[in-house]
Coordinates of C-alpha atoms in Angstrom, one line a residue:
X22 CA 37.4 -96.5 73.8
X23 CA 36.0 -99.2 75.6
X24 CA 34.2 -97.2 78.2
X25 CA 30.2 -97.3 78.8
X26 CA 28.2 -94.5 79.5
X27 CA 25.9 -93.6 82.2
X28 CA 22.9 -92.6 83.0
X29 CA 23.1 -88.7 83.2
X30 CA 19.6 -88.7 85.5
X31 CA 21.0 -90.8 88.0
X32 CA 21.9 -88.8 91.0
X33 CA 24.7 -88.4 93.5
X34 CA 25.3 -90.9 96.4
X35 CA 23.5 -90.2 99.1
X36 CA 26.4 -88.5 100.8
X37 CA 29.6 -86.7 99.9
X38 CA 31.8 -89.0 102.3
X39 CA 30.3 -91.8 100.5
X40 CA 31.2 -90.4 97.5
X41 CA 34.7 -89.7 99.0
X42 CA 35.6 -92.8 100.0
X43 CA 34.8 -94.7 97.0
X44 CA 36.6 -91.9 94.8
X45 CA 39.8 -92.2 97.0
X46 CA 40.1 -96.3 96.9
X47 CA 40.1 -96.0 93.2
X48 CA 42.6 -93.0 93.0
X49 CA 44.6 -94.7 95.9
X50 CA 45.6 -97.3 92.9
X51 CA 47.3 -94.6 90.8
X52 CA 51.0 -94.9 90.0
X53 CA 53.6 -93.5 91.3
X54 CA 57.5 -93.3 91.2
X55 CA 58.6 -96.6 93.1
X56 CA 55.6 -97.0 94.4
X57 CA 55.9 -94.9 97.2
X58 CA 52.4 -93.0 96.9
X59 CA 53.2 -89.8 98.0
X60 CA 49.7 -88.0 98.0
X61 CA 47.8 -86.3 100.8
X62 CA 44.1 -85.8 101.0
X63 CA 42.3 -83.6 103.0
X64 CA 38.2 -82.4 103.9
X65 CA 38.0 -79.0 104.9
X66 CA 34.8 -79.6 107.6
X67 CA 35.4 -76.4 110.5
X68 CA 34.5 -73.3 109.5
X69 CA 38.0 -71.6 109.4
X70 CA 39.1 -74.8 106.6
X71 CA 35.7 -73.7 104.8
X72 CA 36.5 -70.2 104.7
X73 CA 39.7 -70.5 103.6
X74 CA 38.9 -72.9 100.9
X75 CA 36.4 -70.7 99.9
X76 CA 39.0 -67.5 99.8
X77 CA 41.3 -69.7 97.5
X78 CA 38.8 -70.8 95.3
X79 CA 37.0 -68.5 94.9
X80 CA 33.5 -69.9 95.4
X81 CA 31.1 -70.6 97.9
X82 CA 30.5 -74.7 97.2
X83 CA 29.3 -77.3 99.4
X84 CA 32.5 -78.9 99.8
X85 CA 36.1 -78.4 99.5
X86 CA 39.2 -80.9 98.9
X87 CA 43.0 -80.4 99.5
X88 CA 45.5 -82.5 97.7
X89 CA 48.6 -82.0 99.3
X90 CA 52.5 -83.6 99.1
X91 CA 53.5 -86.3 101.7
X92 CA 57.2 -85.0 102.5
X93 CA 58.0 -88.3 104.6
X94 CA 56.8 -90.5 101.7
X95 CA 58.7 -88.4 98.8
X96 CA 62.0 -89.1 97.3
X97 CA 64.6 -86.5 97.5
X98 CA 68.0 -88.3 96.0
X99 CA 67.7 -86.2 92.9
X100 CA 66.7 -83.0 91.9
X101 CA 64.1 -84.6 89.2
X102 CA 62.5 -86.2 91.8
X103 CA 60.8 -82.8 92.9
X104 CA 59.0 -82.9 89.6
X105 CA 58.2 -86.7 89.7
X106 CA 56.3 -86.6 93.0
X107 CA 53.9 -83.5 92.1
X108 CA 53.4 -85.0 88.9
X109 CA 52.2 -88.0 90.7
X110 CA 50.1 -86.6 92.9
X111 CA 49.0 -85.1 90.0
X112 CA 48.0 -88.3 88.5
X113 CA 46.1 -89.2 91.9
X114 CA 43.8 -86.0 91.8
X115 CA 43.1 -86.3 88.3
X116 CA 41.7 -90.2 89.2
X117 CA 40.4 -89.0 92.4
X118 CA 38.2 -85.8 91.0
X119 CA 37.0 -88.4 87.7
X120 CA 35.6 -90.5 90.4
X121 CA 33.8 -87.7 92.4
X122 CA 32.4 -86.5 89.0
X123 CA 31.1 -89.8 88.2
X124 CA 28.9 -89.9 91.5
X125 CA 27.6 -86.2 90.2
X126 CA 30.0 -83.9 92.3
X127 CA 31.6 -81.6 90.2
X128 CA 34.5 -79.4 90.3
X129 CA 33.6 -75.8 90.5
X130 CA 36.8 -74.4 90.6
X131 CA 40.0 -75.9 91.4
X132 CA 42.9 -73.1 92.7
X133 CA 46.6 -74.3 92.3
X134 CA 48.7 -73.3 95.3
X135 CA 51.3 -71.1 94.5
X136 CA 55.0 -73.1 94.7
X137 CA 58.5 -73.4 92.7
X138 CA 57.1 -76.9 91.6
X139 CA 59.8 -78.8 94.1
X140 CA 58.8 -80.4 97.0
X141 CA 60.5 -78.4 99.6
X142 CA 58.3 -77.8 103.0
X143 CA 58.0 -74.0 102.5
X144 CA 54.0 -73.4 102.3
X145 CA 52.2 -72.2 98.5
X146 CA 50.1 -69.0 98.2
X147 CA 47.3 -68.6 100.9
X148 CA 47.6 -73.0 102.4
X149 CA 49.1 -71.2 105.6
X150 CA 45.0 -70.7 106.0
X151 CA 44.2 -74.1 105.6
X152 CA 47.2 -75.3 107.8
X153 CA 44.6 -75.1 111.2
X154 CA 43.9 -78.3 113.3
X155 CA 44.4 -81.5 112.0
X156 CA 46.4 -80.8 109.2
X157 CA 49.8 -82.7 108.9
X158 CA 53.0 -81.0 109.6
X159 CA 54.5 -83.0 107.0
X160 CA 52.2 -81.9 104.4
X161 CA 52.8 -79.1 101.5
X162 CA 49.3 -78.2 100.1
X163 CA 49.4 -78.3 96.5
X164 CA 45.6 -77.6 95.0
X165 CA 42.1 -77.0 96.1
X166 CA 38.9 -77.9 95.0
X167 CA 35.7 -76.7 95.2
X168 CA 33.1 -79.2 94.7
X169 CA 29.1 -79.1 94.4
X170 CA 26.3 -82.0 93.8
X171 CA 25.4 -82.2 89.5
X172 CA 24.9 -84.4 87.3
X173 CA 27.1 -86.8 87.1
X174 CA 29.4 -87.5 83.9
X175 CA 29.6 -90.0 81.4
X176 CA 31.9 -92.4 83.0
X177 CA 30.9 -95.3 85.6
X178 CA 32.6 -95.7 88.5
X179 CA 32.9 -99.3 88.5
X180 CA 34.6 -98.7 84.9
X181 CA 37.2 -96.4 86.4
X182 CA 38.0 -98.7 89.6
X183 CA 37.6 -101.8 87.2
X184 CA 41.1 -100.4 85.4
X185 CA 42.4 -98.6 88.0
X186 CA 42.9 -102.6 89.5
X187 CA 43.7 -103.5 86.0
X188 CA 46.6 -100.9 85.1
X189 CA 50.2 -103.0 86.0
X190 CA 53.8 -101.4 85.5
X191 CA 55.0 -104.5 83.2
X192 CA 58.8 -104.2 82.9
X193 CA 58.9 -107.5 81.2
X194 CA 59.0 -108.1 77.4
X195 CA 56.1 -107.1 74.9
X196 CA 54.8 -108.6 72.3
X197 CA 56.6 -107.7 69.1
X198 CA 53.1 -106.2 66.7
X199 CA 53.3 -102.8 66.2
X200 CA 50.4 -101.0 68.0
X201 CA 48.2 -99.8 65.5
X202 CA 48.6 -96.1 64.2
X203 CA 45.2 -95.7 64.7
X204 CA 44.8 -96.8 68.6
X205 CA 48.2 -94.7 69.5
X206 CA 46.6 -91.6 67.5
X207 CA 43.3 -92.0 70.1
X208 CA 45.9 -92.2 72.9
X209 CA 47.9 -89.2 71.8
X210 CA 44.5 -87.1 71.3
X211 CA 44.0 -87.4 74.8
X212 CA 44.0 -83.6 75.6
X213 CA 44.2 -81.9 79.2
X214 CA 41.0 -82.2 81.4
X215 CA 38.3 -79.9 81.6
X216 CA 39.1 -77.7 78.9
X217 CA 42.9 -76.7 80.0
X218 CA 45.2 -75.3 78.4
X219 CA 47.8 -78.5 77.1
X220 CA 51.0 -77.7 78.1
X221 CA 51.6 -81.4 77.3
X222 CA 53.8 -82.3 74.4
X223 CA 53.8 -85.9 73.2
X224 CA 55.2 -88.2 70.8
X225 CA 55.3 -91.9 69.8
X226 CA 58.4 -93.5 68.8
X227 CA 57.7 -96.1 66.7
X228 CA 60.4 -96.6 63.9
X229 CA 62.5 -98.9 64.0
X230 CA 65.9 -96.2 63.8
X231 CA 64.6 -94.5 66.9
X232 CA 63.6 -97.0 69.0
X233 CA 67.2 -98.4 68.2
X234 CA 68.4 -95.3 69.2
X235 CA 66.5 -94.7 72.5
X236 CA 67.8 -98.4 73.0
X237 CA 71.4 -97.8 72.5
X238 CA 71.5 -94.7 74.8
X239 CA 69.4 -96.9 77.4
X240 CA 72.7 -98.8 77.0
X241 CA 75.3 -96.3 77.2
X242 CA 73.1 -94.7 80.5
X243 CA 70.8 -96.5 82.1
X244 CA 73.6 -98.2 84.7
X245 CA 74.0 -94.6 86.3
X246 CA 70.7 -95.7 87.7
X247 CA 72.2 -98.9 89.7
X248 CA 75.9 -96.4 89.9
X249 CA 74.6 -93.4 92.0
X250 CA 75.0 -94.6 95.1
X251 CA 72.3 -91.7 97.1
X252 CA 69.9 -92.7 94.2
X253 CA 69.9 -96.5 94.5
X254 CA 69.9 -96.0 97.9
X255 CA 66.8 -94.8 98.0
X256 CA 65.3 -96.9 95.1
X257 CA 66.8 -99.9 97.7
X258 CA 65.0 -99.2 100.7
X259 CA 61.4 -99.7 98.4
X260 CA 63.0 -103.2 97.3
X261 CA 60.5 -105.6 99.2
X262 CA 61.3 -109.5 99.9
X263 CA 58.6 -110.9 98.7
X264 CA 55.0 -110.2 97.7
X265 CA 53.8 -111.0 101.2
X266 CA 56.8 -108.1 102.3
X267 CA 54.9 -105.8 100.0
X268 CA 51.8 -106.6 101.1
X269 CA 52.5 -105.9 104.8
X270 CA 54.4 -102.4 104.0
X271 CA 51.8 -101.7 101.8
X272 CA 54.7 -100.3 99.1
X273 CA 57.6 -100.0 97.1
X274 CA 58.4 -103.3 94.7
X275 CA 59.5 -106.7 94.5
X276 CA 62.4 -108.5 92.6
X277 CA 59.9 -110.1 90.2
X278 CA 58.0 -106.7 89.8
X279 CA 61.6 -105.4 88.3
X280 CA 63.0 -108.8 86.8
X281 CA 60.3 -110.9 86.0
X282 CA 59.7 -114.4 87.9
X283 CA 62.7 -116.6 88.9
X284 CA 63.9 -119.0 90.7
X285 CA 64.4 -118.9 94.6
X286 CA 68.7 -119.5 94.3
X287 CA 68.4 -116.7 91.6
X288 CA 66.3 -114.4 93.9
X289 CA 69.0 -114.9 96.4
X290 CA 71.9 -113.8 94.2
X291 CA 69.6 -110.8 93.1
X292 CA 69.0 -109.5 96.6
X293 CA 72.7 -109.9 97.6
X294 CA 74.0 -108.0 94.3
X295 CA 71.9 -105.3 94.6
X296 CA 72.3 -104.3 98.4
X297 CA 73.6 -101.0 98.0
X298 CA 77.4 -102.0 99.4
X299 CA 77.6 -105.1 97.1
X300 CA 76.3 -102.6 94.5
X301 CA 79.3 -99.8 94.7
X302 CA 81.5 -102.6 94.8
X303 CA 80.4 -104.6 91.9
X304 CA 79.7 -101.2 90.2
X305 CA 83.6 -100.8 90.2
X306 CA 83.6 -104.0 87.9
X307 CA 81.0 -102.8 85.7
X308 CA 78.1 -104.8 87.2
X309 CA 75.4 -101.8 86.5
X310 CA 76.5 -101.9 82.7
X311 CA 75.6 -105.6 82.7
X312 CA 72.2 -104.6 84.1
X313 CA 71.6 -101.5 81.7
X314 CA 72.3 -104.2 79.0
X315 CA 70.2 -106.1 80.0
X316 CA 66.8 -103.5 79.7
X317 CA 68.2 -101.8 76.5
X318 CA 67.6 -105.6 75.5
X319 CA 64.1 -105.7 76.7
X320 CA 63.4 -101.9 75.1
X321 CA 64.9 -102.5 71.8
X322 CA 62.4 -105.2 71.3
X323 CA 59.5 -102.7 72.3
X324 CA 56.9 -101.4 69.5
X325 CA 56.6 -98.5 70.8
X326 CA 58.2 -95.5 73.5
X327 CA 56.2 -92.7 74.3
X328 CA 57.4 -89.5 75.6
X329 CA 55.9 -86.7 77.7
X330 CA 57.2 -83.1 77.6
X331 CA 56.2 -79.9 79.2
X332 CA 56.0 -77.1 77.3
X333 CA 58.0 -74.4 79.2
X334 CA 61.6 -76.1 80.2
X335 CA 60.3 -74.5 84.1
X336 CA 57.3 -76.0 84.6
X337 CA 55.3 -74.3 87.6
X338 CA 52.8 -76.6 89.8
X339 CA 50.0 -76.0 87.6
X340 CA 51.7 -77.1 84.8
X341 CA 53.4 -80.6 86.9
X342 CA 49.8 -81.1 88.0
X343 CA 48.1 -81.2 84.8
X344 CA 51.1 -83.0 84.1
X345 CA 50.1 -86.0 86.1
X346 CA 46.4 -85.4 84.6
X347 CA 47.4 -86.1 81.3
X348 CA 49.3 -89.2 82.5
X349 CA 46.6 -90.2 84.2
X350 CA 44.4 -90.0 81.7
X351 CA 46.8 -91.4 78.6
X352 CA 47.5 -94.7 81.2
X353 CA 44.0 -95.3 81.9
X354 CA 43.2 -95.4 78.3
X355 CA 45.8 -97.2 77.2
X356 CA 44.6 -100.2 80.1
X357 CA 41.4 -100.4 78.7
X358 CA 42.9 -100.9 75.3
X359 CA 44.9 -103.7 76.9
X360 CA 48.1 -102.0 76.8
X361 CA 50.9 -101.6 79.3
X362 CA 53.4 -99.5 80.1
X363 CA 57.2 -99.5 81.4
X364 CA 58.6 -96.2 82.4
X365 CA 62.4 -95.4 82.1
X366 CA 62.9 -92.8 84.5
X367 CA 66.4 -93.1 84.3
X368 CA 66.5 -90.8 80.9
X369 CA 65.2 -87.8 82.6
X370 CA 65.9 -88.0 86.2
X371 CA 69.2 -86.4 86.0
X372 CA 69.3 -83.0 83.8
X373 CA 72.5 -83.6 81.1
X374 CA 70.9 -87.5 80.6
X375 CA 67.5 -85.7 79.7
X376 CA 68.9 -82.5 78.1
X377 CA 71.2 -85.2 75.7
X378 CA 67.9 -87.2 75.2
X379 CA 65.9 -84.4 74.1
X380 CA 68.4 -83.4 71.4
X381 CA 69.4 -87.1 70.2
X382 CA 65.9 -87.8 69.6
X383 CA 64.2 -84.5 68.9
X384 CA 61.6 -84.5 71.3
X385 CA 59.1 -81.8 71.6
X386 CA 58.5 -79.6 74.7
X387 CA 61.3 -77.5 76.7
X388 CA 61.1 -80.1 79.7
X389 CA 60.3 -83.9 79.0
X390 CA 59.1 -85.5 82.3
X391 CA 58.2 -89.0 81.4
X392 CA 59.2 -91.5 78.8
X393 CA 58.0 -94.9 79.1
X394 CA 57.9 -98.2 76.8
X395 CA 54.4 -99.3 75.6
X396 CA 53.1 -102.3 74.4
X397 CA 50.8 -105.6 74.7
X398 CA 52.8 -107.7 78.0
X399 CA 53.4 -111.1 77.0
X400 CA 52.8 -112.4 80.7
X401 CA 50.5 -110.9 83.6
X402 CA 52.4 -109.0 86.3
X403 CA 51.8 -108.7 90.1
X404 CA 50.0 -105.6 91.1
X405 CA 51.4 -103.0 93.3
X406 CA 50.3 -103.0 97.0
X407 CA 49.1 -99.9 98.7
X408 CA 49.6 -99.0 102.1
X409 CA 46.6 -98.9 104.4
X410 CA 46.0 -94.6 104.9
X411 CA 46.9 -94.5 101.0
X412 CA 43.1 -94.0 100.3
X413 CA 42.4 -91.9 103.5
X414 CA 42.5 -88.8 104.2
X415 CA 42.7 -86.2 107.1
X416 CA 39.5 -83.3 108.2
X417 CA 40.6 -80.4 109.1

């Protein structure tokens, strides 16, 4: 690891919303599935919030945090997608409470709201509490936080926003050089935070038979991706023009962000193929097994897939949230080793793909969430806009 240390006597910024707001712009870069970053953040300030906080947590603290679920930003086309968008939410709070610890406030206790672990708009254990002025109808509470001033850890803050801006989604080609047993060991150590119990199973793939393998059923699958027509729908409406597009919407992706640069008559022809009518038309000549040839190309020459599995094959929203910790944390590290990573969501975003992934390959843990190609890019990629409340939040 790459990281510097700090200076344990330094103390906290001078206030919490300072602290706040600089721990939300970094965690406000954390991934998420197409981009479409759908976290919630909120203080609890009044007295009622406080209490209620304070009831769920547990402990009296001088401050209290709600992550919640953005219903109008998730995606809802597949079932799997109810897993996706806690576990990335669980990826912002993990960056988000890093951040706070860094400027010395610490996590006292942290209560995970009761839930099926979808993303359906029926309230988890005790949030009807917290759900008091100024909190958004659209929001499903998912944790709380209790928070005092401390000492703060051994990370910087610059360090953590200086690869949070770093970290890319490169779907491009990787170098060919193995990454080194050694460096994917230190990634795979990476255990859950603050003591947790790991309910994260993970493996490398990094022979050459099972990366062929993942490759070829990449090949024989990944065009039901581009074939569902409610699916690529969806995935459709978070195409952007242009970077300048992405910019001003402040989400989803480009063409180049999925294809790699090309030219402006080939960017054309892209956008026109993939509208989702030209799609289920083409898809009737076999267009989307032209395309899932195309990145079974682009993974077979990978060094190296990693998976992620849960333990139980029903994860609950503790387990999806500590989840997107150890995500969070297995991404970061892998940035500041100059590593990238591509996820393939299309393996386990519809249950007999996954279920037929799990066996082929004989991956560990009863539910794998997240499988993703990991290497050295061989070109930089454009980073990922945000949208302009993505590193707000609400007081209530």
């Amino acid at each position: 690891m790459t990281t510097r240390s700090t200076d344990h006597a330094a103390a906290p910024v001078s206030t919490f919303a300072q602290a706040l707001e600089a721990a939300a712009a970094t965690a406000a870069l954390s991934p998420s599935s197409h981009n479409c970053q759908p976290w919630g953040l909120a203080r609890a300030t009044t007295a009622a919030a406080r209490r209620a906080a304070a009831d769920l947590t547990g402990r009296d603290a001088d401050e209290y945090l709600v992550l919640a679920l953005d219903r109008e930003r998730e995606l809802t086309a597949l079932a799997a997608h109810a897993v996706e968008m806690e576990v990335s939410c669980g990826i912002y709070w993990r960056i988000l409470l890093r951040a706070l610890a860094a400027q010395g406030w610490t996590a006292a206790a942290v209560r995970t709201l009761d839930g099926d672990g979808g993303s359906g708009s029926g309230d988890g254990s005790g949030s009807g509490a917290l759900a008091g002025a100024g909190w958004p109808a659209a929001w499903t509470p998912l944790c709380v936080v209790a928070l005092r001033p401390g000492t703060p850890s051994a990370e910087r803050l610059d360090d953590l926003r200086e690869t949070a801006l770093a970290r890319r989604t490169h779907r491009g080609p990787y170098r060919p050089a193995p990454v080194s047993a050694e460096l994917l060991r230190d990634l795979a150590r990476t255990g859950s935070p603050e003591g947790e119990k790991d309910t994260v199973r993970l493996r490398h793939l990094t022979e050459r038979r099972d990366l062929r393998a993942f490759a070829a059923f990449v090949a024989r699958h990944a065009g039901l991706d581009f074939g569902h027509r409610a699916a690529w729908r969806e995935t459709h409406s978070f195409l952007r023009r242009d970077l300048a597009d992405a910019a001003a919407r402040g989400d989803g992706f480009t063409l180049e962000q999925l294809f790699g640069p090309m030219s402006r008559p080939r960017r054309a022809a892209m956008r026109r193929a993939l509208a989702p009518a030209t799609m289920h038309l083409l898809g009737k000549v076999g267009y989307h097994r032209v395309l899932a040839a195309g990145l079974a190309d682009i993974v077979r020459r990978t060094p190296t897939v990693v998976t992620m599995g849960f333990a139980e094959r029903t994860p609950v929203r503790a387990d999806l949230l500590r989840g997107g910790a150890r995500l969070a944390d297995y991404w970061w590290r892998a940035t500041r080793h100059g590593l990238s990573l591509h996820p393939i969501s299309i393996v386990v975003q519809h249950e007999d793909l996954r279920v037929r992934l799990e066996r082929e390959l004989s991956l560990p843990g009863g539910r794998t969430f997240f499988v993703s190609r990991v290497g050295v890019a061989g070109r930089p990629a454009p980073h990922s806009h945000r949208r302009d409340d993505a590193a707000g939040h609400v007081e209530i």
